[in-house]
mmCIF file of C-alpha atoms and ligand atoms in Angstrom:
data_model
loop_
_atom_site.group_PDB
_atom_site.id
_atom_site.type_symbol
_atom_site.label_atom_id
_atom_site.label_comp_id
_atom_site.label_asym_id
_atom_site.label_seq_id
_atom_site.Cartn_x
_atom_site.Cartn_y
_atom_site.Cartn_z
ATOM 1 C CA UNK A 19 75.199 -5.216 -7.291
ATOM 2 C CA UNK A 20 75.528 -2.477 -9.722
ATOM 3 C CA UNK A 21 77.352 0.784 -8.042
ATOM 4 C CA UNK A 22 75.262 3.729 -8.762
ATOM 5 C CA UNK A 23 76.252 7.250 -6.947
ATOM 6 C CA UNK A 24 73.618 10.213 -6.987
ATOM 7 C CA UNK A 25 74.256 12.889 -10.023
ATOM 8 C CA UNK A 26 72.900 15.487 -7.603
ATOM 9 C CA UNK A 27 74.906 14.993 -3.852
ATOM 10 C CA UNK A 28 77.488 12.316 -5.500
ATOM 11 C CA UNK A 29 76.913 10.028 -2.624
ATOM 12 C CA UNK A 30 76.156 6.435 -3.285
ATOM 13 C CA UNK A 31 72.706 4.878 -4.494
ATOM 14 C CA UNK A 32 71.193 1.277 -4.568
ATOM 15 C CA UNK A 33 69.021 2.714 -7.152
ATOM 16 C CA UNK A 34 67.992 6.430 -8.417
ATOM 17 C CA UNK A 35 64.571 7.975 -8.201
ATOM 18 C CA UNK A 36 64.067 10.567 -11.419
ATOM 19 C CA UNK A 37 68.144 10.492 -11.469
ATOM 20 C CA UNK A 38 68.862 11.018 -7.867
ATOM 21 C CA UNK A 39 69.190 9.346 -4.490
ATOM 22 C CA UNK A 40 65.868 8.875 -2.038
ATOM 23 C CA UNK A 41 67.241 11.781 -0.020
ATOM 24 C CA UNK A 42 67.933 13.947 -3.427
ATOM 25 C CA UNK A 43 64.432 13.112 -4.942
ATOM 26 C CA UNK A 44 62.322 14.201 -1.631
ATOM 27 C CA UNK A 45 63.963 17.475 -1.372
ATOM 28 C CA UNK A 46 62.156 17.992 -5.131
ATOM 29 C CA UNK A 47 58.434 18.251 -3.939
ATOM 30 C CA UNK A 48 56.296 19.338 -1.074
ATOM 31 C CA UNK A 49 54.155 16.692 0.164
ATOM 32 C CA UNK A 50 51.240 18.553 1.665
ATOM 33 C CA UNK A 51 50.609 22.112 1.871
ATOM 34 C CA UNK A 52 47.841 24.257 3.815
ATOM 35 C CA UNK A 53 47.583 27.989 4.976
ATOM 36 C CA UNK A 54 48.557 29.076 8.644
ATOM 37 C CA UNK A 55 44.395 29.731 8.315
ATOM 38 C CA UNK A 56 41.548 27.968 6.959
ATOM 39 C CA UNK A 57 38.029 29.534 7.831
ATOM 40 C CA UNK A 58 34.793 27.313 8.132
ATOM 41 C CA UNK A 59 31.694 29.175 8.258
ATOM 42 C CA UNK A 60 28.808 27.646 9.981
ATOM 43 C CA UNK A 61 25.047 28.915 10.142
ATOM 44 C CA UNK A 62 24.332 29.169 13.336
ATOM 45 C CA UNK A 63 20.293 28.053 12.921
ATOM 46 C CA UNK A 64 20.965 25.468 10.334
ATOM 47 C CA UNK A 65 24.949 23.918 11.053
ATOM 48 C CA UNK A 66 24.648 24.491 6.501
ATOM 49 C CA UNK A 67 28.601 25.012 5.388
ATOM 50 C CA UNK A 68 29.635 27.838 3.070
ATOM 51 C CA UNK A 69 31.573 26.708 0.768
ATOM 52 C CA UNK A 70 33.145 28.852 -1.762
ATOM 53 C CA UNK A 71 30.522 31.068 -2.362
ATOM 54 C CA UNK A 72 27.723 28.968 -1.638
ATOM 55 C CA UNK A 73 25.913 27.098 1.088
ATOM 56 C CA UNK A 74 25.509 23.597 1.548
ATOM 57 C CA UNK A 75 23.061 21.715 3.917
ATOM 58 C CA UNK A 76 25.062 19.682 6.534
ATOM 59 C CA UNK A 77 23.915 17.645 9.426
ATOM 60 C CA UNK A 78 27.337 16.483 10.907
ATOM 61 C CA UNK A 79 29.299 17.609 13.630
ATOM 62 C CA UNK A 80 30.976 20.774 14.161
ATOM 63 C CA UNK A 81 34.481 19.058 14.560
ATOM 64 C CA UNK A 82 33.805 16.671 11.721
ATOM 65 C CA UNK A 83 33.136 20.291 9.516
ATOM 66 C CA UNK A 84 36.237 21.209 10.910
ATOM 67 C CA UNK A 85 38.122 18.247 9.440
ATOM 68 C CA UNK A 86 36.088 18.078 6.446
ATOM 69 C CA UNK A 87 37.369 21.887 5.788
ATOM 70 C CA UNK A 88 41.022 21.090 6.367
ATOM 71 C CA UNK A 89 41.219 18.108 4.105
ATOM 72 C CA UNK A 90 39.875 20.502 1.332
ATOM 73 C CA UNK A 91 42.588 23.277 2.113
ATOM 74 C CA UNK A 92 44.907 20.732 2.014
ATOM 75 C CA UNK A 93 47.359 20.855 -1.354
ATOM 76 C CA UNK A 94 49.055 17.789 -1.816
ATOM 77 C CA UNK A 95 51.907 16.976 -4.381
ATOM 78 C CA UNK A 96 50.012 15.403 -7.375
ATOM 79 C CA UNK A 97 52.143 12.458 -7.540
ATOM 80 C CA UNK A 98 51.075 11.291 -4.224
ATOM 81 C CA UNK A 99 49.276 8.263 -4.225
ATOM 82 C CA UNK A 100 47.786 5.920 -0.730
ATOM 83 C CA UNK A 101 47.314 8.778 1.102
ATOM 84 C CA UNK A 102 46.195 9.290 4.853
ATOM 85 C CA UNK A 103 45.805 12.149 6.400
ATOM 86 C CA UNK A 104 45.084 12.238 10.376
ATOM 87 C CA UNK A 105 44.433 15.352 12.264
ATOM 88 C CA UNK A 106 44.141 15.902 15.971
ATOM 89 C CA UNK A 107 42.282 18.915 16.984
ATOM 90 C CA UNK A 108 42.190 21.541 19.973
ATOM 91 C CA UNK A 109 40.636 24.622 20.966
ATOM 92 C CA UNK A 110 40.892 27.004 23.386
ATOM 93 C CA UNK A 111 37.770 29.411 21.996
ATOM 94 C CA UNK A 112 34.864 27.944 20.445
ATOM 95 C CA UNK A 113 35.933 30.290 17.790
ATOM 96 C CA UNK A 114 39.183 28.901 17.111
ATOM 97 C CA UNK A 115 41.318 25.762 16.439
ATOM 98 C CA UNK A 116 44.726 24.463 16.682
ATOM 99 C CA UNK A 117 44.750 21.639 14.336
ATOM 100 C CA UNK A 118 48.015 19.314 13.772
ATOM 101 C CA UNK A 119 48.093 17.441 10.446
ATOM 102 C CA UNK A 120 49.703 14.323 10.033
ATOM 103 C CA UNK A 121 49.752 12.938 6.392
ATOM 104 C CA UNK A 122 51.598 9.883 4.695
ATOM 105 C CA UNK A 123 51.528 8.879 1.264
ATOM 106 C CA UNK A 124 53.580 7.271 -1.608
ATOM 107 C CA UNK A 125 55.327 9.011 -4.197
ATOM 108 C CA UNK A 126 56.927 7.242 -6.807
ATOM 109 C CA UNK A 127 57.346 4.525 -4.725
ATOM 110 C CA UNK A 128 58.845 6.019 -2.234
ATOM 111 C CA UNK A 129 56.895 6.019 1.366
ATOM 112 C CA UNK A 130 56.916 9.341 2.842
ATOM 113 C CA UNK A 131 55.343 11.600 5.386
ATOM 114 C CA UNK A 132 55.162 15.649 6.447
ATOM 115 C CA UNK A 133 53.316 16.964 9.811
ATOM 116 C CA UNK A 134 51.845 20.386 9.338
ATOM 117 C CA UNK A 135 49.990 22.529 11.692
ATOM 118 C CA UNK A 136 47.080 25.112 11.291
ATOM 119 C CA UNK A 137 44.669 27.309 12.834
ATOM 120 C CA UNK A 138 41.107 26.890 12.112
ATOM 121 C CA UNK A 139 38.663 29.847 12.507
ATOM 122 C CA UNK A 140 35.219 29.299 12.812
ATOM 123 C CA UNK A 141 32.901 32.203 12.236
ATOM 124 C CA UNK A 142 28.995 32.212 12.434
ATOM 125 C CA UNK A 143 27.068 33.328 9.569
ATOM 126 C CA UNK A 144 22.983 33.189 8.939
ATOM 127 C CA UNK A 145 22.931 31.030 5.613
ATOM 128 C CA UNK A 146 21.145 32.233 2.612
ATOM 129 C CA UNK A 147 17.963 29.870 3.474
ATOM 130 C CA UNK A 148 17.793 31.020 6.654
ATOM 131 C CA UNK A 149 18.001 34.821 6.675
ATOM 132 C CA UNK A 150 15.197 34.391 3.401
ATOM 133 C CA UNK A 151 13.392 32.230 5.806
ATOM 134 C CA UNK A 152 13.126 35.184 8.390
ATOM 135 C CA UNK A 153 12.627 37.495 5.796
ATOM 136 C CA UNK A 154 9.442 36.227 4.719
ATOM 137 C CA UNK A 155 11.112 35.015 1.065
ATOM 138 C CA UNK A 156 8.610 32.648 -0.857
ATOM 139 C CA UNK A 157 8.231 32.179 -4.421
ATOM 140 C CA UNK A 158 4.838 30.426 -4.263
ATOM 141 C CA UNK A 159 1.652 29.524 -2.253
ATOM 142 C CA UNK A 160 -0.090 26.289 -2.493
ATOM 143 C CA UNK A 161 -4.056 26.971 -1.534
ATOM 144 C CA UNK A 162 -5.288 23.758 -0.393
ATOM 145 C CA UNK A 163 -8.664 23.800 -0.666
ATOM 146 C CA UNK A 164 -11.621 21.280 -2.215
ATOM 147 C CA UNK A 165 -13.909 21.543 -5.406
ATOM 148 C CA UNK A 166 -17.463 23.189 -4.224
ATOM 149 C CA UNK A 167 -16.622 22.589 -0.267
ATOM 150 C CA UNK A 168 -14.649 23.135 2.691
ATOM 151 C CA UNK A 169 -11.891 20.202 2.269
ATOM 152 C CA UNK A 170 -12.190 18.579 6.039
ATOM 153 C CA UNK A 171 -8.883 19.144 8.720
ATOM 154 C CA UNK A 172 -7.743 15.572 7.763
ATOM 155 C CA UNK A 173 -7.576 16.146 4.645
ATOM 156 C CA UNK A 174 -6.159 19.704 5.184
ATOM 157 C CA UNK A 175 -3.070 17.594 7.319
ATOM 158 C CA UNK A 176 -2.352 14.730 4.659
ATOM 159 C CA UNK A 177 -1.732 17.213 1.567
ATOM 160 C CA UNK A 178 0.236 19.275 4.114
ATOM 161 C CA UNK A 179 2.118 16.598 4.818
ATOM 162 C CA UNK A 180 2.762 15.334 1.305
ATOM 163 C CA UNK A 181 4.201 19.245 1.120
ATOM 164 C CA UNK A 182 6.378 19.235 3.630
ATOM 165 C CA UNK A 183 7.693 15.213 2.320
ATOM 166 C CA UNK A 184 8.438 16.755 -0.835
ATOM 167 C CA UNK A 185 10.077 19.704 0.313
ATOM 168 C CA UNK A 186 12.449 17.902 2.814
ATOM 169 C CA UNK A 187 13.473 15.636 0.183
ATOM 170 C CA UNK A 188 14.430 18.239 -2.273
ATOM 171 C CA UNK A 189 15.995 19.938 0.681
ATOM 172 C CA UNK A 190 18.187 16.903 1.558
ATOM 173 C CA UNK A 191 19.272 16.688 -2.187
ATOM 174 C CA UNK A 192 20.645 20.018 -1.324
ATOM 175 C CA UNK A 193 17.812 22.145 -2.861
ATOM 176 C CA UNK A 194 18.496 25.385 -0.656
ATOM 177 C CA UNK A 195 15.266 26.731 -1.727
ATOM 178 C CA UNK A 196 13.443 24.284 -0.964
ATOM 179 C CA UNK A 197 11.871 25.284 1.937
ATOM 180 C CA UNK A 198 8.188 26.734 3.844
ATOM 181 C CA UNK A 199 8.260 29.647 5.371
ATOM 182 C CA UNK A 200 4.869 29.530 6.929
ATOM 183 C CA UNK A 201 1.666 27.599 6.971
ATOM 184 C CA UNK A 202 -1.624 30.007 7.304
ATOM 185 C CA UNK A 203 -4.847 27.868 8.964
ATOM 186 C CA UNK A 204 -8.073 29.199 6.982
ATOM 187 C CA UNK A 205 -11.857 28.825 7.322
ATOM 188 C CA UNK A 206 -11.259 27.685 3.523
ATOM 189 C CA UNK A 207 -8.455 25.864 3.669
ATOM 190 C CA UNK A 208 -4.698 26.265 4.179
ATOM 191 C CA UNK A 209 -2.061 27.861 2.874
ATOM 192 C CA UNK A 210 1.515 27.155 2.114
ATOM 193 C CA UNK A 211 3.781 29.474 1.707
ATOM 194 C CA UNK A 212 7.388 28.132 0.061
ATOM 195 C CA UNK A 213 10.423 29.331 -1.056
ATOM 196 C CA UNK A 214 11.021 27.604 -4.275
ATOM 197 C CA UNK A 215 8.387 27.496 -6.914
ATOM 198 C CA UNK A 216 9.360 24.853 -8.739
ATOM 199 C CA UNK A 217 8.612 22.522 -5.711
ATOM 200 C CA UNK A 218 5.658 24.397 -5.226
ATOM 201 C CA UNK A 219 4.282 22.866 -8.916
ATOM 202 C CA UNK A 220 5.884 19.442 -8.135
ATOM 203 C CA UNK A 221 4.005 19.261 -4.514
ATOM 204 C CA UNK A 222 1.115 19.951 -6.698
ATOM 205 C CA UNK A 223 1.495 17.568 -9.333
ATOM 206 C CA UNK A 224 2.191 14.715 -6.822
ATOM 207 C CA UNK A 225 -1.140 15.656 -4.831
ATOM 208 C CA UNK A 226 -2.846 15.353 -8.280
ATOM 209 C CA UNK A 227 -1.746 12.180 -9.022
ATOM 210 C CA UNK A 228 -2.418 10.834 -5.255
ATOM 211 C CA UNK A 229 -5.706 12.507 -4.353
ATOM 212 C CA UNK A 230 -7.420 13.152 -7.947
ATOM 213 C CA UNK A 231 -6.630 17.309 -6.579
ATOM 214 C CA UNK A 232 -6.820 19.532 -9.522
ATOM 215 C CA UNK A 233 -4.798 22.861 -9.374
ATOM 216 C CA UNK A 234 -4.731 26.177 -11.506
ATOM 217 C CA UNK A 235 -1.458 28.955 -11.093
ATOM 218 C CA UNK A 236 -2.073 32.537 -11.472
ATOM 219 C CA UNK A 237 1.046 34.334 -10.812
ATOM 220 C CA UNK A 238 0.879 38.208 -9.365
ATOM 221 C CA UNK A 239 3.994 40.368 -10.720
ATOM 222 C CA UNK A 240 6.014 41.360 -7.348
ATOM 223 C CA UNK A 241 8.887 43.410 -8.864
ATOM 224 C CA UNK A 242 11.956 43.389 -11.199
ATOM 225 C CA UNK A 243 15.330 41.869 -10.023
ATOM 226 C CA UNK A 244 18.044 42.625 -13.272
ATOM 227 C CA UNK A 245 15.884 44.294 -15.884
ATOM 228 C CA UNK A 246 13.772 40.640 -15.296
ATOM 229 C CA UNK A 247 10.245 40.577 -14.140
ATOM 230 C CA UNK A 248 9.768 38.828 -10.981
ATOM 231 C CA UNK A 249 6.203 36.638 -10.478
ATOM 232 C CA UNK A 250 5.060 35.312 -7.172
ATOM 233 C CA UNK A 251 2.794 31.956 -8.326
ATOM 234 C CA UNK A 252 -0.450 31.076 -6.213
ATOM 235 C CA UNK A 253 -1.254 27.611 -7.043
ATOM 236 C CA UNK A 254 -5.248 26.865 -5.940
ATOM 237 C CA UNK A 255 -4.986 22.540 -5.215
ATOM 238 C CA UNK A 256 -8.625 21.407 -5.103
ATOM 239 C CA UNK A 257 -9.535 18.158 -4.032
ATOM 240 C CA UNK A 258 -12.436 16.609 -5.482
ATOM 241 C CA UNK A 259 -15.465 17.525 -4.597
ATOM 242 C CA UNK A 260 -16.919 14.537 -3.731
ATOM 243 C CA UNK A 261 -15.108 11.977 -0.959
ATOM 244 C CA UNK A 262 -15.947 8.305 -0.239
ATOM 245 C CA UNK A 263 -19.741 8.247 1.377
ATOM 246 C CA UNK A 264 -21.340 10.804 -0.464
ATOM 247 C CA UNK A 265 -23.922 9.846 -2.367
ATOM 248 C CA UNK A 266 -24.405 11.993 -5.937
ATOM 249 C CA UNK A 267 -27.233 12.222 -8.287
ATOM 250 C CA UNK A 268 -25.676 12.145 -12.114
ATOM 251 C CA UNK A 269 -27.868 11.919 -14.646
ATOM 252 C CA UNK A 270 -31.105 10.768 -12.663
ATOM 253 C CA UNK A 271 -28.815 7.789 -10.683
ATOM 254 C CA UNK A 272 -28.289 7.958 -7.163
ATOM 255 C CA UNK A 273 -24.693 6.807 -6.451
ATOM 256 C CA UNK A 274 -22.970 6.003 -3.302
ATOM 257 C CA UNK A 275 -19.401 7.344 -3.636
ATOM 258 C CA UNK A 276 -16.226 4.617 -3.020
ATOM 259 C CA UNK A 277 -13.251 6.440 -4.395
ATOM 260 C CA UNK A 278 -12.502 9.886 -5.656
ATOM 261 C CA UNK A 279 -9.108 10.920 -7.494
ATOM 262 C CA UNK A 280 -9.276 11.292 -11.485
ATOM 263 C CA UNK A 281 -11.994 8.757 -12.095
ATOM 264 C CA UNK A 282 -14.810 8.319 -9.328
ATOM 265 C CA UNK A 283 -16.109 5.131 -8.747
ATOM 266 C CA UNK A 284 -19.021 3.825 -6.028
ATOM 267 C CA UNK A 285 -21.974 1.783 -6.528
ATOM 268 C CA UNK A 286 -25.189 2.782 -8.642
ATOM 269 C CA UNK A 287 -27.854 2.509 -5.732
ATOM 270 C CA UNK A 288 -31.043 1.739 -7.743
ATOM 271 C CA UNK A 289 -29.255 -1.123 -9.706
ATOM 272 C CA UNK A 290 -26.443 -2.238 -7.604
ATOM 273 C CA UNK A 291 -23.679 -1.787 -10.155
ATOM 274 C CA UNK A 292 -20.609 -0.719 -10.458
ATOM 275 C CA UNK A 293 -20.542 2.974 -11.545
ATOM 276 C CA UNK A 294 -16.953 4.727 -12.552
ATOM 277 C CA UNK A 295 -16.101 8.163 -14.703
ATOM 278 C CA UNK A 296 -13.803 10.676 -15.178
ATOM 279 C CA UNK A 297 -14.173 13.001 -12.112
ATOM 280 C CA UNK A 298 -14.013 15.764 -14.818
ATOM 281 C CA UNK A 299 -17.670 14.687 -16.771
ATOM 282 C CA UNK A 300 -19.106 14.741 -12.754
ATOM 283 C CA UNK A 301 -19.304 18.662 -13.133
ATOM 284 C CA UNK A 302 -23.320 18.624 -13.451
ATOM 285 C CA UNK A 303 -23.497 16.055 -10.541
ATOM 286 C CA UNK A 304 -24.876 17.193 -6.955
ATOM 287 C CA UNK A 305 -24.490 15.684 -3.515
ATOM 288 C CA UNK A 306 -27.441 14.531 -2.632
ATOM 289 C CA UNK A 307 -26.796 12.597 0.696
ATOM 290 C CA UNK A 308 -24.451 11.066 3.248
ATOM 291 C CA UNK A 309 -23.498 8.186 5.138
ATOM 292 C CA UNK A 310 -25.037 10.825 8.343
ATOM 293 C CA UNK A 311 -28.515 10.390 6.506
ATOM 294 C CA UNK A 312 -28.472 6.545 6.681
ATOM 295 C CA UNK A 313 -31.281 5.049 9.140
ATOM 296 C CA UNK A 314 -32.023 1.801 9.753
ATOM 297 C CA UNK A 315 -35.692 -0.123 8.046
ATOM 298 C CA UNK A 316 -37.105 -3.221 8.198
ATOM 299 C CA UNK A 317 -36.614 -5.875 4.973
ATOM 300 C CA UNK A 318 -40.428 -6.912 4.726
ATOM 301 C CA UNK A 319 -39.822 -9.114 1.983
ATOM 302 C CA UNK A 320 -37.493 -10.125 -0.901
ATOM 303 C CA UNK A 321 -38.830 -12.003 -4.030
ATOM 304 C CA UNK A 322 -36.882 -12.742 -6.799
ATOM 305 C CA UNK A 323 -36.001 -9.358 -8.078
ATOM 306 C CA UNK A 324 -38.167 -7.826 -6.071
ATOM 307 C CA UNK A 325 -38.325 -6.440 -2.216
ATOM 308 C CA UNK A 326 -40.134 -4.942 -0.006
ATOM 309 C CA UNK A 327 -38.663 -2.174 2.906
ATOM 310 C CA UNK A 328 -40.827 -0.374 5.622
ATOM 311 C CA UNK A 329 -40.922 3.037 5.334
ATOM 312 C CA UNK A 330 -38.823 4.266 8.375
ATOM 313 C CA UNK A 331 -41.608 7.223 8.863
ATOM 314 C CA UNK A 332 -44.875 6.299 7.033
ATOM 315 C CA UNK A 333 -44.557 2.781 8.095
ATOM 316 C CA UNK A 334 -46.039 1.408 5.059
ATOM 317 C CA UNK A 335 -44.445 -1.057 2.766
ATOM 318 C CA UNK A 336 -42.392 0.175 -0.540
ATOM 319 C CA UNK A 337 -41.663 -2.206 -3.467
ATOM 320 C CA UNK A 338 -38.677 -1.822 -4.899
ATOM 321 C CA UNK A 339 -36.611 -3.466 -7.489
ATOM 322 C CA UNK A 340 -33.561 -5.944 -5.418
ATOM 323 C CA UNK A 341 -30.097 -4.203 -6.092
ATOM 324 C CA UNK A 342 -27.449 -6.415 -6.804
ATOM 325 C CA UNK A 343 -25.824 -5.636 -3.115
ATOM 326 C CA UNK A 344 -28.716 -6.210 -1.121
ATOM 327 C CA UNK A 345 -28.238 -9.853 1.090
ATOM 328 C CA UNK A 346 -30.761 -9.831 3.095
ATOM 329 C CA UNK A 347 -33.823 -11.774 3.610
ATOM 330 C CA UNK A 348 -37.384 -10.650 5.111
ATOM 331 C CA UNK A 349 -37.925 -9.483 8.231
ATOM 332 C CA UNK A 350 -33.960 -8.720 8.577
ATOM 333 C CA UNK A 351 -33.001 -4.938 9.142
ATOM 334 C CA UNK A 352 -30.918 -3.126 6.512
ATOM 335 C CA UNK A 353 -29.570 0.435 6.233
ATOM 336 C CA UNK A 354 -31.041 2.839 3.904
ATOM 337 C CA UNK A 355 -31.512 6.403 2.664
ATOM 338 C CA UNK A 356 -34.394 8.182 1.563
ATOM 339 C CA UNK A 357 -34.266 10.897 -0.716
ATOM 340 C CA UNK A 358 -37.274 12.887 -1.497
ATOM 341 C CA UNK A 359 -39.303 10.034 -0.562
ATOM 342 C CA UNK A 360 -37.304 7.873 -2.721
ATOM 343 C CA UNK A 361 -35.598 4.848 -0.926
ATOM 344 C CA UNK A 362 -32.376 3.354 -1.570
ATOM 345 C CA UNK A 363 -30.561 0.324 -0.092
ATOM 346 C CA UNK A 364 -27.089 0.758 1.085
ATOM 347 C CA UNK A 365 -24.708 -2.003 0.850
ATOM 348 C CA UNK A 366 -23.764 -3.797 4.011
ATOM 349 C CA UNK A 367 -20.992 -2.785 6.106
ATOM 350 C CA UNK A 368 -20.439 0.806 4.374
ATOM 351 C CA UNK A 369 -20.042 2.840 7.799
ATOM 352 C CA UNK A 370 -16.455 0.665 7.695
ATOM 353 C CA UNK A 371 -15.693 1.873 4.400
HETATM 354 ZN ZN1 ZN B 411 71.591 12.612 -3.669
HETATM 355 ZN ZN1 ZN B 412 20.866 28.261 7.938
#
């Protein structure tokens, strides 16, 4: 074996790292460094992390924080490669933490380790989301409310719930504004009050797109904030006007509603056909009845495309033409509507609809 003796202590070598012995070459670096204290600040209402000089949403244990704030205070030599880093914890304050750091790595080939010891000082501080959260802070309020009516409590709960989806979701992505900071029960409607306004226009786009809604943003100047004006936006979300059982007149034909978003389709009553449109040409149509008007008559006869139905309060026999949906034969009952004396046929089985 080649003799090789270390330029730097003179003793001998089996082979030199960067021109010197093992011993020689680890005096050269620091393997790990951290300060005698590391701070973690923790909202108390939240558990969100400051970091640097912002906040970041965090559902994990304080002592995993902990951890998670000493491997980021710790400097390690650059070389360093395969590192581990374990660190036992102990506290004698909820405030405060003795933490001992253990960490190995390889450098240059060369397996080493260092222990190092710290003190970790938790403080408690409200996080920007929450203090604007007790403050009132929003940027936006979604109205939800329906076209010509009084949307109905169930539908009142499903676009508040799409809301709140939306907003949790942006919120998990670490969106810190995305958040409501109250919900105000109406005779109208509801109203939403959030902190971000862009996710006030996305909740609204997305309840467009599931529920036909239409919406319309006026915003109301609130102050200046660095020579900038500074809008609060009130979005009004309408659902349609008409909803699944309503029956419409549009353009002289009675139809019985199915589905309502951006086209509306149902059945054409007097014919039996299909009917659909763009729920914005339905502006001139009006409500005309409801599933709550339907009684029951007797089928007196059907021939060909003809039928006969009892009047359900004049007891006398009307002809009609046979809509395409009507089944059933003489004599049978069948559920019907009558509108200004007019009759109409429902389709079987609509209640379920
Ligand atoms: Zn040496
Ligand atoms: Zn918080």
């Amino acid at each position: 074996m080649k003799y090789l003796a270390c330029p730097v202590c003179g003793r001998p070598a089996d082979n030199l790292i960067d021109g010197r012995c093992k011993d020689c070459f680890l005096k050269t670096f620091t393997l790990a460094r951290i300060p005698h204290i590391v701070r973690t600040i923790i909202c108390p209402l939240c558990g969100s992390v400051k970091k640097g000089g912002h906040w970041e949403g965090n559902t994990a244990e304080l002592e995993d924080v902990i951890q998670e704030g000493i491997k980021e205070a710790l400097k390690l030599e650059p070389d360093a490669g395969d590192v581990q880093v374990s660190i036992d914890l102990t506290n004698s304050d909820p405030s405060i933490y003795h933490a001992g750091i253990r960490v190995n790595a390889n450098v240059k080939g060369i397996r080493t380790k260092a222990t190092l010891k710290t003190e970790v000082r938790v403080s408690r501080e409200t996080c920007d989301t929450c203090s604007r959260i007790s403050g009132g802070y929003y940027e936006a309020v979604v109205q939800v409310r329906a076209e010509g009516r009084f949307p109905d409590e169930e539908e009142q709960v499903q676009l508040v719930e799409l809301i709140e989806e939306l907003i949790e979701r942006q919120y998990r992505k670490g969106y810190r504004l995305a958040f409501i900071t109250k919900i105000d029960e109406l005779p109208e409607g509801t109203d939403v009050y959030i902190g971000s306004n862009s996710s006030a226009r996305q909740a609204c786009k997305l309840a467009a797109e599931r529920y036909g809604c239409s919406y319309s943003e006026s915003p109301t100047l609130v102050g200046k904030k660095d020579g900038k004006d500074i809008y609060r936006i009130t979005y009004s979300l309408r659902l349609p006007r008409f909803v699944p059982g309503d029956i419409i007149n549009t353009g002289g034909d009675a139809v019985l509603i199915r589905h309502s978003g951006k086209r509306t389709t149902g059945l054409l009553l007097g014919s039996g056909l299909e009917f659909s449109e763009n729920t914005n040409r339905l502006k001139n149509a009006v409500k005309i009845a409801d599933m709550e008007d339907a009684v029951d008559a007797v089928l007196v006869s059907v021939e060909d495309d003809i039928v006969q139905v009892m009047h359900p309060t004049t007891f006398r026999p009307v002809t009609l033409k046979k809509p395409a949906h009507l089944s059933g034969r003489g004599g049978e009952d069948i559920r019907i509507v009558v509108i200004s004396d007019e009759i109409f046929i429902l389709p079987p089985n609509q209640e379920n609809e």
